[in-house]
Short mmCIF file of C-alpha atoms and ligand atoms in Angstrom, two decimals:
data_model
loop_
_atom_site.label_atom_id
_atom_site.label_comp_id
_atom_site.label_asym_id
_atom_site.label_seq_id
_atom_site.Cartn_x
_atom_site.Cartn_y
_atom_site.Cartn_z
CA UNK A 74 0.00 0.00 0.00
CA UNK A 75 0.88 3.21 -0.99
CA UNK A 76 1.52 6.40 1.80
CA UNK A 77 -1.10 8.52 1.67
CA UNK A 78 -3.84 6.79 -0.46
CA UNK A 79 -7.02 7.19 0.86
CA UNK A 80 -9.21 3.86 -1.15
CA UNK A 81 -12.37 2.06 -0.41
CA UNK A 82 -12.24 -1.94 -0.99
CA UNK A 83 -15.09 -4.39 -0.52
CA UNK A 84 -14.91 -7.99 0.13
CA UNK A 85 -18.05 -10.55 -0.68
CA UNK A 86 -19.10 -13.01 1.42
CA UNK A 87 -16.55 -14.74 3.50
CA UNK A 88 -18.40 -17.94 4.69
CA UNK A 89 -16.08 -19.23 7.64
CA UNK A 90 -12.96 -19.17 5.15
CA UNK A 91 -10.28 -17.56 7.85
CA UNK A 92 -7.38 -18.82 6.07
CA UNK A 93 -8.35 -17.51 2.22
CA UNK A 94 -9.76 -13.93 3.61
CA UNK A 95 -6.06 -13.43 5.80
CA UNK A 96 -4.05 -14.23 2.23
CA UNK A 97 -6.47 -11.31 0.44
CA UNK A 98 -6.15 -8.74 2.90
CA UNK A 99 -2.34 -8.84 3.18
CA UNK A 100 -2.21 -9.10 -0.40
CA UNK A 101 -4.61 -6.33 -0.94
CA UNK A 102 -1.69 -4.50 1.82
CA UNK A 103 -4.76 -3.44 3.94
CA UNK A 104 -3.42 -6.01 6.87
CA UNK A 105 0.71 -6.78 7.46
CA UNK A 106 2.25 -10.18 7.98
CA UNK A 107 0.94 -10.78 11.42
CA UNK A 108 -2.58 -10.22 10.48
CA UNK A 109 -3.11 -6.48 12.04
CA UNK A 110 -4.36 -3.19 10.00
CA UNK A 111 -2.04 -2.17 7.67
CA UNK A 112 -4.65 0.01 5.36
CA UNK A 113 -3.47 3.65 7.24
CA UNK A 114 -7.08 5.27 6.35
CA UNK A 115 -8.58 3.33 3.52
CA UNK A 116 -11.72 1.96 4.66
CA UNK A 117 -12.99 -1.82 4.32
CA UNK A 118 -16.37 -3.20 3.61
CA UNK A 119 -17.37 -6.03 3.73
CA UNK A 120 -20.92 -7.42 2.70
CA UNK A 121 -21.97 -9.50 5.42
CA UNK A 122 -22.09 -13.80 5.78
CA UNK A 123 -19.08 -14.09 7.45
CA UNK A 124 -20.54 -17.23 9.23
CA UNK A 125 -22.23 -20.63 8.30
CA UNK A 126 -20.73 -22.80 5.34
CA UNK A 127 -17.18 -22.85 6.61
CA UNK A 128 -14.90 -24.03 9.38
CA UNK A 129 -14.56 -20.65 10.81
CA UNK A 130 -16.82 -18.53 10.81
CA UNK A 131 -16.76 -17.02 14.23
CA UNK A 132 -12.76 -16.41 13.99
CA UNK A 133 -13.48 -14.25 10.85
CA UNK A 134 -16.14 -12.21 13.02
CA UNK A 135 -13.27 -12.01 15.79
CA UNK A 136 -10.83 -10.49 12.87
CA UNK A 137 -13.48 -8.49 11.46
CA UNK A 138 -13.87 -7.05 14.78
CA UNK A 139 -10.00 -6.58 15.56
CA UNK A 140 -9.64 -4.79 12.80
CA UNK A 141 -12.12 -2.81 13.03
CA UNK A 142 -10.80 -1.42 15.78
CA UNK A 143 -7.47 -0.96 14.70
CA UNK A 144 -8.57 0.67 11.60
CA UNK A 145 -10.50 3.31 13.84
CA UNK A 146 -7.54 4.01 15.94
CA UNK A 147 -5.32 4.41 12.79
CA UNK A 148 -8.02 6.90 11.19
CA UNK A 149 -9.52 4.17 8.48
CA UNK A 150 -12.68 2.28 8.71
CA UNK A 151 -13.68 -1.31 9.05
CA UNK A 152 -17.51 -1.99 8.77
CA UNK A 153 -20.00 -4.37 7.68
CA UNK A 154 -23.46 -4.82 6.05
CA UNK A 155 -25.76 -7.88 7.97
CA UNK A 156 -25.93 -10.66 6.00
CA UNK A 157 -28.81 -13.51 6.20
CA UNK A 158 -26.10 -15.82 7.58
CA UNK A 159 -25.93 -13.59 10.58
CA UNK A 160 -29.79 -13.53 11.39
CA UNK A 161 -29.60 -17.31 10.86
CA UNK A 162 -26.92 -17.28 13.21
CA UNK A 163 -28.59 -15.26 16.11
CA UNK A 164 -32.14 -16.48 15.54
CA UNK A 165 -30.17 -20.31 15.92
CA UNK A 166 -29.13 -18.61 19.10
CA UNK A 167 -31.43 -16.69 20.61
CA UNK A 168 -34.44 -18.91 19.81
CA UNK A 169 -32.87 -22.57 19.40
CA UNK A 170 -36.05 -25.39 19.03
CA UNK A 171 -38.49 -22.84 19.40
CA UNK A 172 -41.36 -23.31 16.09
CA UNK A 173 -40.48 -20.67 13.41
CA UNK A 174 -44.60 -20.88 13.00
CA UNK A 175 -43.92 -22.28 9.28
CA UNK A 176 -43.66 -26.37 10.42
CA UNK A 177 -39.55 -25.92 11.42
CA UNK A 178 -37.56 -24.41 14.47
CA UNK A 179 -34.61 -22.12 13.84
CA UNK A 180 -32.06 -24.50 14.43
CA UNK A 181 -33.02 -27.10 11.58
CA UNK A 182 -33.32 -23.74 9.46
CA UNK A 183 -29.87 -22.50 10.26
CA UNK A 184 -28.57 -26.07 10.30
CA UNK A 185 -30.67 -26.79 6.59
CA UNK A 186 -28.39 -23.19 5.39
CA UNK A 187 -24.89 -24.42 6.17
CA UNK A 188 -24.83 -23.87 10.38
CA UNK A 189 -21.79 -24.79 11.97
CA UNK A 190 -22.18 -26.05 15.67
CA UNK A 191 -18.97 -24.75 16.55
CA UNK A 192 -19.60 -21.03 15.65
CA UNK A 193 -23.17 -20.95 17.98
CA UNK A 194 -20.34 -22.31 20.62
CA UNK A 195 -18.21 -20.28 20.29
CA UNK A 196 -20.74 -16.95 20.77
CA UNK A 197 -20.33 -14.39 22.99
CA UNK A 198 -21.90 -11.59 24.59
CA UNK A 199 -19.81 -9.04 22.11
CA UNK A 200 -20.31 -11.40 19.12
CA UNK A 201 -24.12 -11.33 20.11
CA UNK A 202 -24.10 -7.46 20.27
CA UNK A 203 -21.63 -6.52 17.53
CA UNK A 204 -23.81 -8.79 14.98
CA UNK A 205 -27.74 -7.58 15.78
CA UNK A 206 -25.88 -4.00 15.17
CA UNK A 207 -24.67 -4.60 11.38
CA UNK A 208 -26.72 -2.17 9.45
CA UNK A 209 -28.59 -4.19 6.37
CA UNK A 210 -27.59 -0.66 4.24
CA UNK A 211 -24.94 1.36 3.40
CA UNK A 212 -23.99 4.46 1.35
CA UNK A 213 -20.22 4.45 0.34
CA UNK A 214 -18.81 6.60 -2.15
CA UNK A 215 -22.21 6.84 -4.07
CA UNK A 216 -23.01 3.18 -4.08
CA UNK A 217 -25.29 1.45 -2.29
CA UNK A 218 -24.07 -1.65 -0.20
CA UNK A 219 -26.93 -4.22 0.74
CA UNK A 220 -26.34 -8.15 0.89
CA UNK A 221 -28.72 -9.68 -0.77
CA UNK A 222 -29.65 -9.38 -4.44
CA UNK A 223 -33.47 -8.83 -3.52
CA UNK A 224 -36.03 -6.12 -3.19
CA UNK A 225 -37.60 -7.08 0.29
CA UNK A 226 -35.37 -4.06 2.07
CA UNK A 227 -38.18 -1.47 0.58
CA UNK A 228 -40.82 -3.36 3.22
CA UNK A 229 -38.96 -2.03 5.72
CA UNK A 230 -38.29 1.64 4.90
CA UNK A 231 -38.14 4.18 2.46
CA UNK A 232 -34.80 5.13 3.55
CA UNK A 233 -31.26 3.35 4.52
CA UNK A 234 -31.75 5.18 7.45
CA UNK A 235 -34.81 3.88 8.06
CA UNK A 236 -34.76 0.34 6.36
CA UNK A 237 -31.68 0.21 8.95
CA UNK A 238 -33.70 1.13 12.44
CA UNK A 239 -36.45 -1.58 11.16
CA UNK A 240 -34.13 -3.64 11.30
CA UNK A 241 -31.65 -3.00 14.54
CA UNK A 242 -35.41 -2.51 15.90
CA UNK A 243 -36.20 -6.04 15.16
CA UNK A 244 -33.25 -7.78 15.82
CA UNK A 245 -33.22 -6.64 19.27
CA UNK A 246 -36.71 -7.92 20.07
CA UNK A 247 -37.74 -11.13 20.22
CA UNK A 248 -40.69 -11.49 17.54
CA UNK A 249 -40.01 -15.03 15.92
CA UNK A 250 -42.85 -14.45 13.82
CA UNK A 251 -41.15 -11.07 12.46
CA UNK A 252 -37.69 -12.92 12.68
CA UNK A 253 -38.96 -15.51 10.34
CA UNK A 254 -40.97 -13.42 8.06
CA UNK A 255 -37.52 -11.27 7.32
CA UNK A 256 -35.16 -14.99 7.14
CA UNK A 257 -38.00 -15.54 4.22
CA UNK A 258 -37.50 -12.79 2.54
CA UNK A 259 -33.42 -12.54 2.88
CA UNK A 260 -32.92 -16.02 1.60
CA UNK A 261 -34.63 -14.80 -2.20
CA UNK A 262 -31.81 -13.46 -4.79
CA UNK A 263 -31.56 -12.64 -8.20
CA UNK A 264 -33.80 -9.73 -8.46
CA UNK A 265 -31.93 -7.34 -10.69
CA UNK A 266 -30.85 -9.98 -13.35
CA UNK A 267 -33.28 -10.31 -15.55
CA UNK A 268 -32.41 -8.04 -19.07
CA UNK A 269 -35.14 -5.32 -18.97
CA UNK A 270 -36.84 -5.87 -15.71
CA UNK A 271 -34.06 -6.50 -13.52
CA UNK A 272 -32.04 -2.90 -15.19
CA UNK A 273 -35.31 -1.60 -14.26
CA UNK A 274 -35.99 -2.11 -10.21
CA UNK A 275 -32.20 -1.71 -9.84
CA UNK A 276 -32.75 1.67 -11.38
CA UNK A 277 -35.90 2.55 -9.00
CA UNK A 278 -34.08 0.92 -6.16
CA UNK A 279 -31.20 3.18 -6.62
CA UNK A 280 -34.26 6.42 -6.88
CA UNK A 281 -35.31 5.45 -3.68
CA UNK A 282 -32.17 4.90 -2.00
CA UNK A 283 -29.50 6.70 -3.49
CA UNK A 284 -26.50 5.91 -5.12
CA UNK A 285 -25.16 5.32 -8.86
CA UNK A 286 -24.52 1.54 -8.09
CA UNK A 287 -25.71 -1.51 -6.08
CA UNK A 288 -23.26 -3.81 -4.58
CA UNK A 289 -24.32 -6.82 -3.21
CA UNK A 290 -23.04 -10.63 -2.44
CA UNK A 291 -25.24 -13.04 -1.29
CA UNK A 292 -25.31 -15.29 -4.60
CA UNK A 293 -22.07 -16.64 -5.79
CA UNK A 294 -20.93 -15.36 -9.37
CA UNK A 295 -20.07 -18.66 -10.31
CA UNK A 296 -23.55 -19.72 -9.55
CA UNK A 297 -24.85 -16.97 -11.98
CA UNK A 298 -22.98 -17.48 -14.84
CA UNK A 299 -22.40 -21.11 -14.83
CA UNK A 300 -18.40 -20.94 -14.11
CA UNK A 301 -16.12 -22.60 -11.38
CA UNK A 302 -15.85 -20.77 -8.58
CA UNK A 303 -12.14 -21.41 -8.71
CA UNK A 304 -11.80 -19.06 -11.47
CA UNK A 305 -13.63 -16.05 -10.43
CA UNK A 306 -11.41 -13.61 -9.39
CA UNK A 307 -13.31 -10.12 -10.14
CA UNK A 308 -16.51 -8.89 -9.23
CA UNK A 309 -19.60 -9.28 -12.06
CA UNK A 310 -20.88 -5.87 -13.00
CA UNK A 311 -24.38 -6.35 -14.58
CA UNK A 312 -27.61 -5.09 -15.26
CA UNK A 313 -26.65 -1.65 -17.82
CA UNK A 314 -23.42 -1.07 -14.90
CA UNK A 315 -26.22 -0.76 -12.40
CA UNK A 316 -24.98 -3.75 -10.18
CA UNK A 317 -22.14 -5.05 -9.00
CA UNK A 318 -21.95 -8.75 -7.38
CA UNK A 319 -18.69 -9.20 -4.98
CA UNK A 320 -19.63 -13.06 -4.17
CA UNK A 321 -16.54 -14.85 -5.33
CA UNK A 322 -18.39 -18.36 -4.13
CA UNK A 323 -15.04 -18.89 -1.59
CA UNK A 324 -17.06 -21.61 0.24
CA UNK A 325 -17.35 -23.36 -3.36
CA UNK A 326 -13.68 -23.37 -3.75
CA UNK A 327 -13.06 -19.90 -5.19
CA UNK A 328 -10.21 -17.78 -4.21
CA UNK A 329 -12.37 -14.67 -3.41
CA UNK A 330 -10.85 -11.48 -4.14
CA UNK A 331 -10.39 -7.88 -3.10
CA UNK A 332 -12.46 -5.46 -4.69
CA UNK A 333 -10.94 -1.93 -4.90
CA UNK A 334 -13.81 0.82 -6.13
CA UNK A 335 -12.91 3.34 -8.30
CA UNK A 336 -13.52 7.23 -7.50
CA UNK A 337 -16.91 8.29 -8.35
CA UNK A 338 -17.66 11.99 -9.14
MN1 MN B 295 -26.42 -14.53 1.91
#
C-alpha cells in the first residue's frame, strides 16, 4: 500500500474461510504479515455472511472485529453490512427449538443453510451485540451496499436510514414471527438480473435509496454465470453497470478477491 492513499475496498461473502480472507487482505496490503491493520485510512467493507458454510466462521467475526478497531484508531474504517447468515446465526441462538410458525424451528433452518455447531459455541456476549448491530444498508462513495440481491429491504423503509432502524429494531426484540418473516425474505436473490426488468428495479431501487450503483453478495458469481468458482477472481458488474456482485463463491472453492472501487464523481 501506498503512503497517503485514501481507497475504499469491498470484500463478498466470507463464509467461515479464515485462512483464504487473511491471504487477500495482506495481499490487498490493507493487513501486514501478522494479520493487524495495515490500510493507514482506507476503509474496508465487507458485505456480510461471514458465518455458516465454513470451518470458521466465528474467527473471521473475531478479525473483522480486531480490525475494526485498529482501523478506527489508525483513522480508516472497518464496517460491515448484515448478512442472512448472521440472522440465521442469532435467531439459531437466541431462539434454538423454538417453532419458526412455518412447520420448522430455527435451528433445523440455520442447520438446513450451512450452520456450523462450533460457531453458535463459540458466541459471545460481544459477538451477540456486535452482529444484531450490522446495518442491512450502506452508502459508500455513491453506491449502495446491501447483501442480498433482492427487493424485500423497501418493506422495511423508504430510507437506509430507516430500512436500517427496522431492522436494529427487530433484531433486538424477540418477535419469531417477524424474525422468520424477514429470514424468508433474505434467503430470495436474483432480483436485478433479468435483461429489462431487472435494469429496471435496480434503477428505481437506486431512486429510492440513493447511489449510482448496487453492490451486493449473497449469490455466488459462479452460480450466476455457470463458471467454477475457482476461477472467479473479479466482481460481475451487470444489469446496464447498475450492479455489482462481490460473491466470489469462496465456500465453493473460489479464491475470493479484493475489490478496490474506483472514484466516483
Ligand atoms: Mn447470503
Amino acid at each position: 500500500m501506498q503512503q497517503g492513499t485514501q481507497h475504499t475496498y469491498i470484500v463478498g461473502d466470507v463464509h467461515g474461510q479464515l485462512k483464504k480472507l487473511e491471504k487477500l487482505l495482506e495481499e490487498a496490503g490493507l493487513i501486514d504479515h501478522k494479520h493487524h491493520w495495515h490500510g493507514g485510512t482506507s476503509t474496508l467493507w465487507f458485505m456480510g455472511d461471514f458465518v455458516d458454510r465454513g470451518a470458521d466462521g466465528i474467527a473471521v467475526v473475531d478479525l473483522v472485529m480486531r480490525l475494526q478497531k485498529e482501523a478506527t484508531a489508525a483513522g480508516g474504517m472497518v464496517a460491515s453490512v448484515l448478512g442472512n447468515h448472521e440472522m440465521l446465526l442469532l435467531a439459531a441462538y437466541r431462539f434454538g427449538r423454538r417453532s419458526t410458525g412455518l412447520g420448522s424451528n430455527f435451528i433445523s433452518r440455520w442447520k438446513m443453510n450451512g450452520g456450523n455447531r462450533k460457531d453458535l459455541a463459540s458466541l459471545t456476549t460481544a459477538h451477540l451485540e456486535w452482529l444484531a448491530n450490522l446495518p442491512p444498508m450502506a452508502f459508500v462513495a455513491n453506491r449502495l451496499l446491501l447483501h442480498a440481491d433482492a427487493t424485500f429491504y423497501i418493506k422495511y423503509g423508504r430510507s437506509i436510514d430507516e430500512v436500517n432502524a427496522t431492522f436494529a429494531k427487530l433484531l433486538h426484540r424477540s418477535d419469531t414471527l417477524a424474525w422468520e418473516e424477514l429470514l424468508e425474505e433474505f434467503a430470495r436473490r436474483g432480483a436485478f438480473y433479468h435483461a429489462l426488468e431487472g435494469e429496471d428495479i435496480a434503477r428505481r431501487f437506486l431512486n429510492i435509496f440513493g447511489g449510482q450503483q448496487i453492490i451486493h453478495g449473497h449469490t455466488p458469481i459462479s452460480a450466476v454465470l455457470g463458471q467454477q468458482a475457482k476461477k472467479v477472481t473479479a466482481p460481475w458488474v451487470y444489469a446496464q453497470e447498475l450492479c455489482v456482485n462481490v460473491d466470489g463463491g469462496m465456500f465453493l472453492g473460489g479464491p475470493g478477491f479484493v475489490y478496490r472501487l474506483s472514484p466516483v464523481a
